[in-house]
Short mmCIF file of C-alpha atoms and ligand atoms in Angstrom, two decimals:
data_model
loop_
_atom_site.label_atom_id
_atom_site.label_comp_id
_atom_site.label_asym_id
_atom_site.label_seq_id
_atom_site.Cartn_x
_atom_site.Cartn_y
_atom_site.Cartn_z
CA MET B 19 -35.20 58.57 -83.43
CA MET B 20 -32.84 57.80 -80.48
CA HIS B 21 -30.13 56.29 -82.77
CA ALA B 22 -29.83 59.59 -84.83
CA LEU B 23 -28.62 61.33 -81.48
CA THR B 24 -25.56 60.83 -79.49
CA TYR B 25 -25.80 61.47 -75.52
CA ILE B 26 -23.26 61.79 -72.92
CA GLU B 27 -25.11 60.04 -70.07
CA PRO B 28 -26.67 60.84 -67.79
CA VAL B 29 -29.07 63.57 -69.32
CA PHE B 30 -31.59 65.56 -67.30
CA ARG B 31 -34.76 67.22 -68.51
CA PRO B 32 -37.69 68.74 -66.86
CA PRO B 33 -40.69 66.50 -66.55
CA SER B 34 -42.75 68.54 -68.77
CA GLU B 35 -40.44 67.79 -71.54
CA ALA B 36 -40.79 64.05 -71.49
CA ARG B 37 -42.03 64.01 -75.25
CA SER B 38 -39.66 66.68 -76.60
CA LEU B 39 -36.58 66.01 -78.74
CA ILE B 40 -33.60 66.23 -76.24
CA LEU B 41 -30.89 68.02 -78.18
CA GLN B 42 -27.78 67.86 -75.99
CA VAL B 43 -25.99 71.09 -77.34
CA THR B 44 -23.65 71.24 -74.41
CA ASN B 45 -22.41 68.69 -71.79
CA GLY B 46 -22.71 69.09 -68.17
CA CYS B 47 -23.00 72.40 -66.35
CA SER B 48 -20.40 75.27 -66.54
CA TRP B 49 -20.95 76.24 -63.00
CA ASN B 50 -21.38 72.88 -61.35
CA ASN B 51 -20.79 74.42 -57.81
CA CYS B 52 -24.11 74.14 -56.11
CA THR B 53 -23.46 72.13 -53.05
CA PHE B 54 -27.02 70.04 -53.39
CA CYS B 55 -26.55 69.34 -57.17
CA GLU B 56 -24.84 66.10 -58.12
CA MET B 57 -26.15 65.95 -61.50
CA TYR B 58 -22.99 66.57 -63.60
CA THR B 59 -20.37 65.42 -61.26
CA GLN B 60 -19.26 62.30 -62.88
CA THR B 61 -15.97 62.61 -64.97
CA GLN B 62 -17.59 62.29 -68.40
CA LYS B 63 -19.89 65.18 -67.49
CA GLY B 64 -17.09 67.91 -67.53
CA PHE B 65 -18.56 71.00 -69.25
CA ASN B 66 -18.00 71.30 -72.94
CA LEU B 67 -19.99 72.49 -76.19
CA LYS B 68 -20.97 70.32 -78.94
CA PRO B 69 -19.57 71.50 -82.31
CA GLN B 70 -22.17 73.22 -84.44
CA ARG B 71 -21.48 70.99 -87.33
CA LYS B 72 -22.29 67.85 -85.13
CA ILE B 73 -25.50 69.41 -83.73
CA GLU B 74 -26.51 69.95 -87.47
CA GLN B 75 -25.55 66.50 -88.51
CA GLU B 76 -27.90 64.97 -85.70
CA LEU B 77 -30.69 67.33 -86.60
CA GLU B 78 -30.39 66.36 -90.13
CA ALA B 79 -30.44 62.54 -89.13
CA VAL B 80 -33.43 62.92 -87.01
CA ALA B 81 -35.33 65.09 -89.76
CA ARG B 82 -34.28 62.28 -92.35
CA SER B 83 -35.87 59.48 -90.02
CA GLY B 84 -39.35 61.12 -90.60
CA THR B 85 -39.97 61.52 -86.92
CA PRO B 86 -42.28 64.13 -86.14
CA VAL B 87 -40.61 66.94 -83.75
CA ARG B 88 -42.93 69.58 -82.13
CA ARG B 89 -40.76 70.51 -79.23
CA ILE B 90 -37.20 70.48 -78.57
CA PHE B 91 -35.19 70.88 -75.36
CA LEU B 92 -31.84 72.13 -75.46
CA ALA B 93 -29.56 70.13 -72.84
CA ASP B 94 -27.69 69.95 -70.48
CA GLY B 95 -27.63 71.88 -67.27
CA ASP B 96 -27.00 75.34 -68.70
CA ALA B 97 -27.20 75.60 -72.57
CA MET B 98 -27.98 79.12 -72.21
CA THR B 99 -24.54 79.70 -71.51
CA LEU B 100 -23.89 79.43 -75.29
CA SER B 101 -23.53 83.07 -76.81
CA TYR B 102 -26.31 84.56 -78.49
CA ARG B 103 -24.52 83.92 -81.81
CA ARG B 104 -24.14 80.16 -81.30
CA LEU B 105 -27.77 79.93 -79.96
CA LYS B 106 -28.96 81.70 -83.11
CA LEU B 107 -26.99 79.21 -85.30
CA ILE B 108 -28.73 76.38 -83.53
CA LEU B 109 -31.94 77.74 -83.71
CA GLN B 110 -31.73 78.79 -87.35
CA ALA B 111 -30.60 75.00 -87.90
CA ILE B 112 -33.47 73.67 -85.95
CA ASN B 113 -36.09 75.86 -88.04
CA ARG B 114 -34.14 74.70 -91.14
CA PHE B 115 -34.78 70.94 -90.47
CA PHE B 116 -37.91 71.34 -88.79
CA PRO B 117 -39.84 74.11 -89.95
CA GLY B 118 -43.05 73.15 -88.02
CA VAL B 119 -41.31 73.26 -84.76
CA GLN B 120 -43.53 74.63 -81.99
CA ARG B 121 -41.38 75.31 -78.88
CA VAL B 122 -37.71 75.38 -78.02
CA SER B 123 -37.00 75.54 -74.41
CA SER B 124 -33.65 75.19 -72.16
CA TYR B 125 -32.55 75.22 -68.60
CA CYS B 126 -31.23 78.79 -67.79
CA LEU B 127 -29.12 80.12 -65.03
CA PRO B 128 -29.58 83.88 -64.29
CA ARG B 129 -26.02 84.72 -65.22
CA ASN B 130 -26.37 82.97 -68.64
CA LEU B 131 -28.44 86.03 -69.69
CA LYS B 132 -26.33 88.71 -68.18
CA ASN B 133 -24.59 89.33 -71.44
CA LYS B 134 -27.80 88.84 -73.69
CA THR B 135 -29.85 91.84 -74.43
CA VAL B 136 -33.62 91.85 -74.44
CA SER B 137 -33.68 92.23 -78.22
CA GLU B 138 -31.26 89.36 -78.61
CA LEU B 139 -33.68 87.34 -76.49
CA THR B 140 -36.66 88.51 -78.67
CA GLU B 141 -34.74 87.47 -81.73
CA LEU B 142 -34.09 84.21 -80.19
CA LYS B 143 -37.86 83.94 -79.24
CA ALA B 144 -38.85 84.64 -83.01
CA LEU B 145 -36.83 81.30 -83.83
CA GLY B 146 -38.80 79.22 -81.26
CA LEU B 147 -36.77 79.46 -78.01
CA GLU B 148 -39.47 80.87 -75.74
CA LEU B 149 -39.51 78.79 -72.37
CA PHE B 150 -36.75 78.73 -69.78
CA TYR B 151 -36.42 76.65 -66.68
CA VAL B 152 -34.72 78.81 -64.16
CA GLY B 153 -33.44 77.08 -60.96
CA CYS B 154 -33.88 79.94 -58.79
CA GLU B 155 -34.07 77.53 -55.79
CA SER B 156 -34.70 80.42 -53.22
CA GLY B 157 -35.06 84.18 -53.15
CA ASP B 158 -32.97 84.21 -49.81
CA ASP B 159 -29.50 85.65 -50.16
CA LEU B 160 -28.27 84.00 -47.43
CA VAL B 161 -29.59 80.39 -48.30
CA LEU B 162 -28.29 81.10 -52.06
CA ASP B 163 -24.87 81.84 -50.57
CA ARG B 164 -24.69 78.93 -48.19
CA VAL B 165 -25.56 76.49 -51.17
CA ASN B 166 -23.12 78.28 -53.39
CA LYS B 167 -25.72 79.01 -56.15
CA GLY B 168 -23.71 82.14 -57.35
CA GLU B 169 -26.74 84.04 -57.63
CA ASN B 170 -28.95 86.20 -55.54
CA PHE B 171 -32.23 87.70 -55.41
CA GLU B 172 -31.60 90.68 -57.55
CA SER B 173 -29.48 88.66 -60.24
CA SER B 174 -32.37 86.21 -60.44
CA LEU B 175 -34.95 88.90 -60.77
CA ALA B 176 -32.99 90.55 -63.42
CA ALA B 177 -33.04 87.37 -65.58
CA LEU B 178 -36.59 86.72 -64.94
CA LYS B 179 -37.63 90.19 -66.04
CA LYS B 180 -35.27 89.97 -68.87
CA ILE B 181 -37.18 86.82 -70.10
CA LYS B 182 -40.59 88.43 -69.61
CA ALA B 183 -39.43 91.52 -71.59
CA ALA B 184 -38.52 89.63 -74.47
CA GLY B 185 -41.96 87.90 -74.75
CA SER B 186 -40.64 84.50 -73.36
CA LYS B 187 -41.87 82.40 -70.44
CA SER B 188 -40.18 81.12 -67.40
CA SER B 189 -40.58 78.11 -65.36
CA VAL B 190 -39.01 78.62 -61.97
CA MET B 191 -37.89 75.83 -59.43
CA ILE B 192 -37.83 76.52 -55.77
CA LEU B 193 -36.44 73.86 -53.42
CA ASN B 194 -38.43 73.09 -50.39
CA GLY B 195 -36.20 72.40 -47.54
CA MET B 196 -33.09 74.25 -48.86
CA GLY B 197 -32.50 76.45 -45.77
CA GLY B 198 -33.01 73.69 -43.16
CA LYS B 199 -34.76 74.51 -39.87
CA ARG B 200 -33.11 77.61 -39.20
CA TYR B 201 -33.64 79.51 -42.28
CA SER B 202 -36.95 77.76 -43.44
CA GLN B 203 -39.27 80.80 -42.97
CA GLN B 204 -36.83 83.41 -44.49
CA HIS B 205 -36.22 81.08 -47.34
CA ALA B 206 -40.03 80.67 -47.99
CA GLU B 207 -40.86 84.30 -47.60
CA ASN B 208 -38.06 85.80 -49.73
CA SER B 209 -38.68 83.07 -52.32
CA ALA B 210 -42.26 84.23 -52.53
CA ARG B 211 -41.19 87.92 -52.70
CA LEU B 212 -39.01 87.19 -55.64
CA MET B 213 -41.92 85.24 -57.49
CA ASN B 214 -44.18 88.11 -56.75
CA GLU B 215 -41.89 90.62 -58.38
CA ALA B 216 -41.09 88.38 -61.21
CA GLN B 217 -44.56 86.85 -61.86
CA PRO B 218 -43.35 83.83 -63.83
CA GLU B 219 -45.70 81.85 -65.95
CA TYR B 220 -44.77 78.48 -64.15
CA LEU B 221 -43.63 77.77 -60.55
CA SER B 222 -42.80 74.40 -59.28
CA THR B 223 -41.24 73.25 -55.96
CA LEU B 224 -39.13 70.09 -55.37
CA VAL B 225 -37.85 68.63 -51.98
CA VAL B 226 -34.22 69.09 -51.73
CA SER B 227 -32.47 65.63 -51.54
CA PHE B 228 -28.86 64.87 -50.73
CA PRO B 229 -27.92 62.16 -53.32
CA SER B 230 -24.13 61.88 -51.92
CA GLY B 231 -24.98 62.41 -48.46
CA LEU B 232 -24.86 65.64 -46.28
CA ASP B 233 -21.33 66.37 -45.97
CA ARG B 234 -20.70 68.76 -48.87
CA TYR B 235 -23.98 70.67 -48.12
CA GLN B 236 -23.20 70.94 -44.40
CA GLU B 237 -19.81 72.47 -45.21
CA GLY B 238 -21.58 75.55 -46.80
CA PHE B 239 -23.83 75.87 -43.82
CA LYS B 240 -20.78 75.53 -41.37
CA GLY B 241 -22.25 72.55 -39.77
CA GLU B 242 -25.61 74.22 -38.74
CA PHE B 243 -27.74 72.65 -41.32
CA GLU B 244 -30.78 70.80 -39.76
CA PRO B 245 -32.88 68.89 -42.53
CA LEU B 246 -36.63 69.43 -42.25
CA GLU B 247 -38.78 66.52 -41.51
CA GLN B 248 -42.13 66.02 -43.21
CA ALA B 249 -44.01 68.49 -41.01
CA GLY B 250 -41.28 71.16 -41.46
CA LEU B 251 -41.44 70.87 -45.34
CA PHE B 252 -45.19 71.27 -44.97
CA GLN B 253 -44.96 74.33 -42.73
CA GLU B 254 -42.50 75.98 -45.13
CA MET B 255 -44.79 75.18 -48.13
CA PHE B 256 -47.50 76.98 -46.01
CA TRP B 257 -45.46 79.89 -45.58
CA LEU B 258 -44.49 80.12 -49.32
CA LEU B 259 -48.07 79.67 -50.57
CA ASP B 260 -49.24 82.07 -48.15
CA SER B 261 -46.66 84.89 -49.18
CA LEU B 262 -47.28 84.37 -52.85
CA GLU B 263 -49.25 87.16 -54.71
CA LEU B 264 -49.29 85.83 -58.35
CA GLU B 265 -51.54 86.82 -61.00
CA ASN B 266 -51.73 84.08 -63.37
CA THR B 267 -49.02 81.26 -62.59
CA ILE B 268 -49.32 77.64 -63.03
CA PHE B 269 -47.95 76.07 -59.90
CA ARG B 270 -47.05 72.46 -59.61
CA SER B 271 -45.56 70.61 -56.55
CA ASP B 272 -46.04 67.12 -58.13
CA HIS B 273 -42.41 66.09 -58.53
CA ALA B 274 -41.47 62.67 -57.32
CA SER B 275 -39.46 64.27 -54.53
CA ASN B 276 -42.71 65.71 -52.81
CA TYR B 277 -44.73 64.04 -50.19
CA LEU B 278 -47.78 66.02 -50.86
CA VAL B 279 -49.06 66.65 -54.42
CA LEU B 280 -50.20 70.25 -55.02
CA LYS B 281 -51.34 71.71 -58.31
CA GLY B 282 -53.27 74.85 -59.39
CA ILE B 283 -53.31 78.27 -60.79
CA LEU B 284 -52.02 81.04 -58.42
CA ASN B 285 -53.42 83.03 -56.79
CA ARG B 286 -56.90 81.86 -57.96
CA ASP B 287 -56.43 78.41 -56.14
CA LYS B 288 -54.46 79.76 -53.16
CA PRO B 289 -57.18 79.18 -50.35
CA GLY B 290 -57.87 75.60 -51.41
CA LEU B 291 -53.98 74.82 -51.68
CA LEU B 292 -53.28 76.58 -48.13
CA GLN B 293 -56.24 74.27 -46.80
CA ILE B 294 -54.70 71.05 -48.19
CA VAL B 295 -51.41 72.08 -46.58
CA ARG B 296 -53.01 72.96 -43.32
CA ASP B 297 -54.78 69.58 -43.24
CA ALA B 298 -51.59 67.81 -43.89
CA LEU B 299 -50.08 69.58 -40.87
CA ASP B 300 -53.04 69.26 -38.66
CA ARG B 301 -54.38 65.78 -39.70
CA PRO B 302 -51.56 64.10 -41.75
CA ASP B 303 -53.64 60.77 -41.56
CA THR B 304 -56.59 62.28 -43.67
CA VAL B 305 -54.57 63.65 -46.71
CA ASN B 306 -53.14 61.59 -49.53
CA LEU B 307 -49.47 61.52 -48.79
CA ARG B 308 -47.02 60.03 -51.12
CA PRO B 309 -45.29 57.03 -49.30
CA GLU B 310 -41.84 57.52 -48.33
CA TRP B 311 -40.70 54.61 -50.63
CA LEU B 312 -42.26 56.27 -53.60
CA ARG B 313 -40.65 59.58 -53.35
CA GLY B 314 -36.91 59.52 -54.68
CA LEU B 315 -35.63 61.72 -57.46
C1 SAM G 421 -30.47 69.89 -63.87
S1 SAM G 421 -30.81 71.30 -62.88
C2 SAM G 421 -30.31 72.49 -64.06
C3 SAM G 421 -30.90 73.99 -63.84
C4 SAM G 421 -30.01 75.04 -63.96
N1 SAM G 421 -28.44 74.77 -64.12
C5 SAM G 421 -30.20 75.92 -62.93
O1 SAM G 421 -29.57 75.92 -62.03
O2 SAM G 421 -31.27 76.96 -63.23
C6 SAM G 421 -32.38 71.36 -62.62
C7 SAM G 421 -32.85 71.52 -61.28
O3 SAM G 421 -32.76 70.23 -60.58
C8 SAM G 421 -33.08 70.59 -59.26
N2 SAM G 421 -32.18 69.82 -58.35
C9 SAM G 421 -30.74 69.80 -58.60
N3 SAM G 421 -30.30 69.03 -57.53
C10 SAM G 421 -31.28 68.57 -56.64
C11 SAM G 421 -31.34 68.02 -55.55
N4 SAM G 421 -30.27 67.43 -54.80
N5 SAM G 421 -32.43 67.91 -54.87
C12 SAM G 421 -33.65 68.60 -55.22
N6 SAM G 421 -33.61 69.20 -56.68
C13 SAM G 421 -32.37 69.19 -57.22
C14 SAM G 421 -32.81 72.20 -59.12
O4 SAM G 421 -34.02 72.82 -58.88
C15 SAM G 421 -32.13 72.48 -60.45
O5 SAM G 421 -32.44 73.77 -60.60
S1 SF4 G 422 -28.25 73.44 -59.94
FE1 SF4 G 422 -27.84 74.01 -61.90
S2 SF4 G 422 -26.37 75.57 -61.68
FE2 SF4 G 422 -26.26 74.48 -59.90
S3 SF4 G 422 -24.69 72.78 -60.26
FE3 SF4 G 422 -26.70 71.96 -60.86
S4 SF4 G 422 -26.99 72.39 -62.97
FE4 SF4 G 422 -25.38 73.66 -62.34
#
């Protein structure tokens, strides 16, 4: 299947899309300014759109190869920056070549939805686009400003509400440790507040990492960023979980970046998850921690 598709590497996708066809409809990220994110900073990853004709040729080649395709992930970092018109053309082509497609998904920045209406999103959903991975990272305006996310509590909430109103699903990422020591508690509590108001279908946390060192990140924090150590990361996770009031959200904190693996449905499993984090804080020797060398992104 791979030979039918052309990729500009590196290509990132959520862990849950491991078995999906990755269709690179855009290259890079049109924002590319978050100080923690080095995913699309190499020169070949400058943002651009793949022409529709090329996308259709790739879809046709995969279809001709006979490979069964049930799920498609639209890459790269913010494919939803494409206009409603372009997305509709892509989805129509997907449906033409793969009439049995079950689900199309994409990363999505809140601002990608600003100029799209609920009825447009509903139409895209009818064509299969029904799951959006939204890197909220935090619900705290100060922290979001420090990392130059270009979004805030309100813009994030507006996008998540729009997704829900269209009948689609959101999978939100929150970054553990993103506010450092000073803003840890407000980062956790405001992130929980954002989730409580948005009620996303999926929530995952990742530990923030600094692949090219701390300098760029520290600039945004005017030099006052103090990274959290393991206990601080657990404490922040405790505050986050403790403040969450979710009706039916699948929660995962099992990415390779996490020391502690947590999975469950919230709020149903909240007491149990809080207990695991409490144990990790009080008696780190008794819980199953991922060794430092097995973390990594
Ligand atoms: C490839 S990005 C695309 C997401 C999309 N552009 C957005 O911002 O919603 C996927 C996610 O990876 C995570 N990520 C990026 N850099 C990271 C880092 N240095 N440490 C931990 N997580 C990181 C962030 O949660 C980000 O939202
Ligand atoms: S986190 Fe998302 S929006 Fe920010 S630079 Fe990375 S890909 Fe772009």
